[in-house]
PDB file of C-alpha atoms in Angstrom:
ATOM      1  CA  MET A   1      75.465 -55.436 -17.837  1.00  0.00           C
ATOM      2  CA  ASN A   2      73.080 -54.382 -15.128  1.00  0.00           C
ATOM      3  CA  SER A   3      69.338 -53.907 -15.432  1.00  0.00           C
ATOM      4  CA  LEU A   4      69.612 -50.104 -15.135  1.00  0.00           C
ATOM      5  CA  PHE A   5      71.500 -50.066 -18.441  1.00  0.00           C
ATOM      6  CA  TYR A   6      68.727 -52.046 -20.141  1.00  0.00           C
ATOM      7  CA  ALA A   7      66.067 -49.804 -18.618  1.00  0.00           C
ATOM      8  CA  LYS A   8      67.828 -46.682 -19.945  1.00  0.00           C
ATOM      9  CA  MET A   9      68.276 -48.305 -23.331  1.00  0.00           C
ATOM     10  CA  ALA A  10      64.587 -49.280 -23.422  1.00  0.00           C
ATOM     11  CA  VAL A  11      63.490 -45.715 -22.623  1.00  0.00           C
ATOM     12  CA  SER A  12      65.889 -44.396 -25.266  1.00  0.00           C
ATOM     13  CA  ASN A  13      64.489 -46.839 -27.843  1.00  0.00           C
ATOM     14  CA  ILE A  14      60.914 -45.828 -27.071  1.00  0.00           C
ATOM     15  CA  ARG A  15      61.820 -42.158 -27.448  1.00  0.00           C
ATOM     16  CA  LYS A  16      63.740 -42.716 -30.691  1.00  0.00           C
ATOM     17  CA  ASN A  17      60.916 -44.793 -32.144  1.00  0.00           C
ATOM     18  CA  LYS A  18      58.045 -42.675 -30.842  1.00  0.00           C
ATOM     19  CA  LYS A  19      56.401 -42.564 -34.279  1.00  0.00           C
ATOM     20  CA  VAL A  20      56.203 -46.344 -34.202  1.00  0.00           C
ATOM     21  CA  PHE A  21      55.352 -46.730 -30.503  1.00  0.00           C
ATOM     22  CA  PHE A  22      52.807 -43.885 -30.427  1.00  0.00           C
ATOM     23  CA  PRO A  23      49.921 -45.721 -32.191  1.00  0.00           C
ATOM     24  CA  TYR A  24      50.563 -48.803 -30.035  1.00  0.00           C
ATOM     25  CA  ILE A  25      50.474 -46.770 -26.823  1.00  0.00           C
ATOM     26  CA  ILE A  26      47.395 -44.755 -27.868  1.00  0.00           C
ATOM     27  CA  MET A  27      45.505 -47.914 -28.864  1.00  0.00           C
ATOM     28  CA  GLY A  28      46.513 -49.525 -25.573  1.00  0.00           C
ATOM     29  CA  ILE A  29      45.324 -46.533 -23.523  1.00  0.00           C
ATOM     30  CA  PHE A  30      42.021 -46.426 -25.392  1.00  0.00           C
ATOM     31  CA  SER A  31      41.590 -50.200 -24.944  1.00  0.00           C
ATOM     32  CA  VAL A  32      42.256 -50.084 -21.192  1.00  0.00           C
ATOM     33  CA  MET A  33      39.875 -47.148 -20.812  1.00  0.00           C
ATOM     34  CA  MET A  34      37.032 -48.824 -22.725  1.00  0.00           C
ATOM     35  CA  TYR A  35      37.542 -52.195 -21.065  1.00  0.00           C
ATOM     36  CA  TYR A  36      37.579 -50.648 -17.580  1.00  0.00           C
ATOM     37  CA  MET A  37      34.426 -48.670 -18.314  1.00  0.00           C
ATOM     38  CA  MET A  38      32.548 -51.817 -19.345  1.00  0.00           C
ATOM     39  CA  VAL A  39      33.819 -53.889 -16.417  1.00  0.00           C
ATOM     40  CA  SER A  40      33.043 -51.027 -14.056  1.00  0.00           C
ATOM     41  CA  LEU A  41      29.442 -50.895 -15.268  1.00  0.00           C
ATOM     42  CA  MET A  42      29.119 -54.668 -14.910  1.00  0.00           C
ATOM     43  CA  ASN A  43      30.411 -54.620 -11.330  1.00  0.00           C
ATOM     44  CA  ASN A  44      28.460 -51.548 -10.223  1.00  0.00           C
ATOM     45  CA  ASP A  45      25.949 -52.379  -7.476  1.00  0.00           C
ATOM     46  CA  GLY A  46      23.874 -49.320  -8.385  1.00  0.00           C
ATOM     47  CA  ILE A  47      22.930 -50.877 -11.720  1.00  0.00           C
ATOM     48  CA  ARG A  48      21.678 -54.066 -10.033  1.00  0.00           C
ATOM     49  CA  LYS A  49      19.207 -52.029  -7.967  1.00  0.00           C
ATOM     50  CA  MET A  50      17.576 -50.149 -10.833  1.00  0.00           C
ATOM     51  CA  PRO A  51      14.702 -51.165 -13.109  1.00  0.00           C
ATOM     52  CA  TYR A  52      15.577 -53.217 -16.204  1.00  0.00           C
ATOM     53  CA  SER A  53      18.874 -54.201 -14.612  1.00  0.00           C
ATOM     54  CA  ASP A  54      18.440 -57.786 -15.790  1.00  0.00           C
ATOM     55  CA  ASN A  55      18.475 -56.669 -19.440  1.00  0.00           C
ATOM     56  CA  ILE A  56      21.500 -54.434 -18.929  1.00  0.00           C
ATOM     57  CA  LEU A  57      23.426 -57.056 -16.984  1.00  0.00           C
ATOM     58  CA  ALA A  58      22.643 -59.632 -19.684  1.00  0.00           C
ATOM     59  CA  LEU A  59      23.946 -57.376 -22.482  1.00  0.00           C
ATOM     60  CA  LEU A  60      27.100 -56.101 -20.778  1.00  0.00           C
ATOM     61  CA  PRO A  61      28.942 -59.471 -20.754  1.00  0.00           C
ATOM     62  CA  ILE A  62      28.204 -59.897 -24.472  1.00  0.00           C
ATOM     63  CA  GLY A  63      29.586 -56.429 -25.147  1.00  0.00           C
ATOM     64  CA  LEU A  64      32.600 -57.228 -22.990  1.00  0.00           C
ATOM     65  CA  TRP A  65      33.382 -60.369 -25.008  1.00  0.00           C
ATOM     66  CA  VAL A  66      33.106 -58.428 -28.259  1.00  0.00           C
ATOM     67  CA  ALA A  67      35.418 -55.763 -26.804  1.00  0.00           C
ATOM     68  CA  ARG A  68      37.905 -58.445 -25.709  1.00  0.00           C
ATOM     69  CA  ILE A  69      38.059 -59.865 -29.225  1.00  0.00           C
ATOM     70  CA  PHE A  70      38.585 -56.454 -30.833  1.00  0.00           C
ATOM     71  CA  ILE A  71      41.174 -55.450 -28.233  1.00  0.00           C
ATOM     72  CA  VAL A  72      43.227 -58.595 -28.780  1.00  0.00           C
ATOM     73  CA  VAL A  73      43.018 -58.312 -32.578  1.00  0.00           C
ATOM     74  CA  PHE A  74      43.979 -54.620 -32.637  1.00  0.00           C
ATOM     75  CA  LEU A  75      46.790 -54.922 -30.103  1.00  0.00           C
ATOM     76  CA  PHE A  76      48.284 -57.938 -31.876  1.00  0.00           C
ATOM     77  CA  TYR A  77      47.970 -56.196 -35.247  1.00  0.00           C
ATOM     78  CA  ILE A  78      49.636 -53.017 -34.025  1.00  0.00           C
ATOM     79  CA  ASN A  79      52.275 -55.082 -32.221  1.00  0.00           C
ATOM     80  CA  SER A  80      53.129 -56.939 -35.429  1.00  0.00           C
ATOM     81  CA  PHE A  81      53.414 -53.583 -37.233  1.00  0.00           C
ATOM     82  CA  LEU A  82      55.722 -52.371 -34.458  1.00  0.00           C
ATOM     83  CA  MET A  83      57.825 -55.507 -34.762  1.00  0.00           C
ATOM     84  CA  LYS A  84      58.216 -55.164 -38.546  1.00  0.00           C
ATOM     85  CA  GLN A  85      59.361 -51.576 -38.128  1.00  0.00           C
ATOM     86  CA  ARG A  86      62.011 -52.552 -35.587  1.00  0.00           C
ATOM     87  CA  LEU A  87      63.520 -55.667 -37.190  1.00  0.00           C
ATOM     88  CA  LYS A  88      66.480 -53.804 -38.703  1.00  0.00           C
ATOM     89  CA  GLU A  89      67.219 -52.014 -35.448  1.00  0.00           C
ATOM     90  CA  ILE A  90      67.193 -55.238 -33.428  1.00  0.00           C
ATOM     91  CA  GLY A  91      69.270 -56.979 -36.115  1.00  0.00           C
ATOM     92  CA  LEU A  92      71.799 -54.149 -35.931  1.00  0.00           C
ATOM     93  CA  TYR A  93      72.070 -54.607 -32.160  1.00  0.00           C
ATOM     94  CA  ASN A  94      72.765 -58.275 -32.790  1.00  0.00           C
ATOM     95  CA  ILE A  95      75.418 -57.554 -35.448  1.00  0.00           C
ATOM     96  CA  LEU A  96      77.113 -55.059 -33.114  1.00  0.00           C
ATOM     97  CA  GLY A  97      77.544 -57.840 -30.556  1.00  0.00           C
ATOM     98  CA  MET A  98      74.476 -57.700 -28.374  1.00  0.00           C
ATOM     99  CA  GLU A  99      73.545 -61.234 -27.405  1.00  0.00           C
ATOM    100  CA  LYS A 100      70.025 -62.569 -27.716  1.00  0.00           C
ATOM    101  CA  ARG A 101      69.496 -62.560 -23.976  1.00  0.00           C
ATOM    102  CA  HIS A 102      70.499 -58.885 -23.801  1.00  0.00           C
ATOM    103  CA  ILE A 103      68.062 -58.057 -26.591  1.00  0.00           C
ATOM    104  CA  ALA A 104      65.377 -60.026 -24.723  1.00  0.00           C
ATOM    105  CA  VAL A 105      66.025 -58.099 -21.488  1.00  0.00           C
ATOM    106  CA  MET A 106      65.944 -54.772 -23.332  1.00  0.00           C
ATOM    107  CA  MET A 107      62.663 -55.750 -25.017  1.00  0.00           C
ATOM    108  CA  PHE A 108      61.258 -56.836 -21.650  1.00  0.00           C
ATOM    109  CA  PHE A 109      61.944 -53.385 -20.214  1.00  0.00           C
ATOM    110  CA  GLU A 110      60.392 -51.728 -23.274  1.00  0.00           C
ATOM    111  CA  ASN A 111      57.299 -53.844 -22.809  1.00  0.00           C
ATOM    112  CA  VAL A 112      57.140 -53.086 -19.071  1.00  0.00           C
ATOM    113  CA  PHE A 113      57.427 -49.336 -19.636  1.00  0.00           C
ATOM    114  CA  VAL A 114      54.797 -49.389 -22.374  1.00  0.00           C
ATOM    115  CA  PHE A 115      52.467 -51.493 -20.210  1.00  0.00           C
ATOM    116  CA  ILE A 116      52.835 -49.185 -17.197  1.00  0.00           C
ATOM    117  CA  THR A 117      52.219 -46.095 -19.354  1.00  0.00           C
ATOM    118  CA  VAL A 118      49.219 -47.670 -21.055  1.00  0.00           C
ATOM    119  CA  PHE A 119      47.678 -49.130 -17.915  1.00  0.00           C
ATOM    120  CA  VAL A 120      48.050 -46.069 -15.669  1.00  0.00           C
ATOM    121  CA  SER A 121      46.867 -43.617 -18.357  1.00  0.00           C
ATOM    122  CA  GLY A 122      44.027 -45.905 -19.436  1.00  0.00           C
ATOM    123  CA  MET A 123      42.844 -46.450 -15.874  1.00  0.00           C
ATOM    124  CA  ILE A 124      42.855 -42.734 -15.097  1.00  0.00           C
ATOM    125  CA  LEU A 125      40.842 -41.971 -18.234  1.00  0.00           C
ATOM    126  CA  GLY A 126      38.631 -44.999 -17.617  1.00  0.00           C
ATOM    127  CA  MET A 127      37.806 -43.862 -14.078  1.00  0.00           C
ATOM    128  CA  VAL A 128      37.003 -40.371 -15.284  1.00  0.00           C
ATOM    129  CA  PHE A 129      34.834 -41.498 -18.198  1.00  0.00           C
ATOM    130  CA  SER A 130      33.163 -44.437 -16.428  1.00  0.00           C
ATOM    131  CA  LYS A 131      31.208 -41.962 -14.316  1.00  0.00           C
ATOM    132  CA  LEU A 132      30.131 -40.193 -17.512  1.00  0.00           C
ATOM    133  CA  MET A 133      29.191 -43.519 -19.118  1.00  0.00           C
ATOM    134  CA  PHE A 134      27.154 -44.413 -16.019  1.00  0.00           C
ATOM    135  CA  LEU A 135      25.237 -41.117 -16.208  1.00  0.00           C
ATOM    136  CA  ILE A 136      24.621 -41.567 -19.954  1.00  0.00           C
ATOM    137  CA  LEU A 137      23.254 -45.056 -19.279  1.00  0.00           C
ATOM    138  CA  MET A 138      20.943 -43.646 -16.578  1.00  0.00           C
ATOM    139  CA  LYS A 139      19.742 -40.970 -19.018  1.00  0.00           C
ATOM    140  CA  MET A 140      19.128 -43.555 -21.777  1.00  0.00           C
ATOM    141  CA  ILE A 141      16.886 -45.707 -19.612  1.00  0.00           C
ATOM    142  CA  ALA A 142      15.243 -42.647 -18.022  1.00  0.00           C
ATOM    143  CA  VAL A 143      15.681 -43.609 -14.371  1.00  0.00           C
ATOM    144  CA  SER A 144      13.813 -41.336 -11.978  1.00  0.00           C
ATOM    145  CA  SER A 145      16.428 -41.561  -9.222  1.00  0.00           C
ATOM    146  CA  VAL A 146      20.032 -42.143 -10.194  1.00  0.00           C
ATOM    147  CA  PRO A 147      21.713 -44.758  -7.981  1.00  0.00           C
ATOM    148  CA  LYS A 148      25.080 -44.013  -6.429  1.00  0.00           C
ATOM    149  CA  PHE A 149      28.053 -44.579  -8.720  1.00  0.00           C
ATOM    150  CA  GLN A 150      30.718 -46.814  -7.175  1.00  0.00           C
ATOM    151  CA  MET A 151      34.226 -47.663  -8.251  1.00  0.00           C
ATOM    152  CA  GLU A 152      35.043 -51.263  -7.435  1.00  0.00           C
ATOM    153  CA  MET A 153      38.585 -52.553  -6.973  1.00  0.00           C
ATOM    154  CA  THR A 154      37.390 -55.756  -8.636  1.00  0.00           C
ATOM    155  CA  SER A 155      37.099 -53.813 -11.890  1.00  0.00           C
ATOM    156  CA  VAL A 156      40.662 -52.534 -11.550  1.00  0.00           C
ATOM    157  CA  PHE A 157      42.011 -56.042 -10.886  1.00  0.00           C
ATOM    158  CA  MET A 158      40.001 -57.567 -13.744  1.00  0.00           C
ATOM    159  CA  THR A 159      41.274 -54.916 -16.149  1.00  0.00           C
ATOM    160  CA  GLY A 160      44.839 -55.208 -14.889  1.00  0.00           C
ATOM    161  CA  GLY A 161      44.850 -58.992 -15.148  1.00  0.00           C
ATOM    162  CA  TYR A 162      43.385 -58.996 -18.642  1.00  0.00           C
ATOM    163  CA  PHE A 163      45.852 -56.469 -20.032  1.00  0.00           C
ATOM    164  CA  LEU A 164      48.807 -57.968 -18.201  1.00  0.00           C
ATOM    165  CA  ALA A 165      48.011 -61.266 -19.909  1.00  0.00           C
ATOM    166  CA  ILE A 166      47.690 -59.582 -23.334  1.00  0.00           C
ATOM    167  CA  TYR A 167      50.952 -57.672 -22.990  1.00  0.00           C
ATOM    168  CA  PHE A 168      52.752 -60.767 -21.725  1.00  0.00           C
ATOM    169  CA  VAL A 169      51.576 -62.846 -24.697  1.00  0.00           C
ATOM    170  CA  THR A 170      52.407 -60.071 -27.195  1.00  0.00           C
ATOM    171  CA  PHE A 171      55.851 -59.768 -25.599  1.00  0.00           C
ATOM    172  CA  LEU A 172      56.448 -63.506 -25.994  1.00  0.00           C
ATOM    173  CA  LYS A 173      55.252 -63.396 -29.607  1.00  0.00           C
ATOM    174  CA  TYR A 174      57.411 -60.333 -30.288  1.00  0.00           C
ATOM    175  CA  LEU A 175      60.419 -61.943 -28.634  1.00  0.00           C
ATOM    176  CA  ILE A 176      60.090 -65.278 -30.449  1.00  0.00           C
ATOM    177  CA  GLU A 177      59.627 -63.655 -33.853  1.00  0.00           C
ATOM    178  CA  LEU A 178      62.521 -61.247 -33.408  1.00  0.00           C
ATOM    179  CA  LEU A 179      64.886 -63.891 -32.129  1.00  0.00           C
ATOM    180  CA  LEU A 180      63.906 -66.239 -34.954  1.00  0.00           C
ATOM    181  CA  HIS A 181      64.419 -63.399 -37.421  1.00  0.00           C
ATOM    182  CA  ILE A 182      67.887 -62.758 -36.015  1.00  0.00           C
ATOM    183  CA  ASN A 183      68.766 -66.447 -36.490  1.00  0.00           C
ATOM    184  CA  ILE A 184      67.538 -66.543 -40.089  1.00  0.00           C
ATOM    185  CA  SER A 185      68.600 -63.155 -41.393  1.00  0.00           C
ATOM    186  CA  PHE A 186      71.876 -62.666 -39.610  1.00  0.00           C
ATOM    187  CA  SER A 187      73.174 -66.226 -39.280  1.00  0.00           C
ATOM    188  CA  GLY A 188      75.901 -65.552 -41.829  1.00  0.00           C
ATOM    189  CA  THR A 189      77.400 -62.766 -39.724  1.00  0.00           C
ATOM    190  CA  GLN A 190      77.550 -64.677 -36.458  1.00  0.00           C
ATOM    191  CA  GLU A 191      78.814 -68.082 -35.462  1.00  0.00           C
TER     192      GLU A 191
END
């Protein structure tokens, strides 16, 4: 079977299971948006030039670490919920003759499509709202002259790398658990 078949099957599975995938995708988009906004503020040169920048730059990394912890916990939790909802479906594919490697390839494409959707949507929203967050921060500290807002590519790469790592690890966890479940639950139907 070629990869186009798996890609079509992955898209079909996402559409059929949209009630299950929807919370995962929404949480992912929100996570990417929030993470990008925080990283963007940390990497903004305009903040370094304003008064009290030392205090702000000292607090932002702490907030970023707290956000990282919550993001990982929520995405893993929602991913485990997604996996539990799909165990029967994946088991049925296995009973109908789909080999483990084919299931793994199909799941890889599902994960890739979800990641692309989440990352692109989250980055667009993050770029839009990071400017708003910057202006709110300037208003909160009552700066007389607002420094220029800049979008750094470093922030995009940091966000992309972080979420690529999370989605890769959740994919591996998802894959291992599903394939182990297939071995345990359906071992009597296959040799």
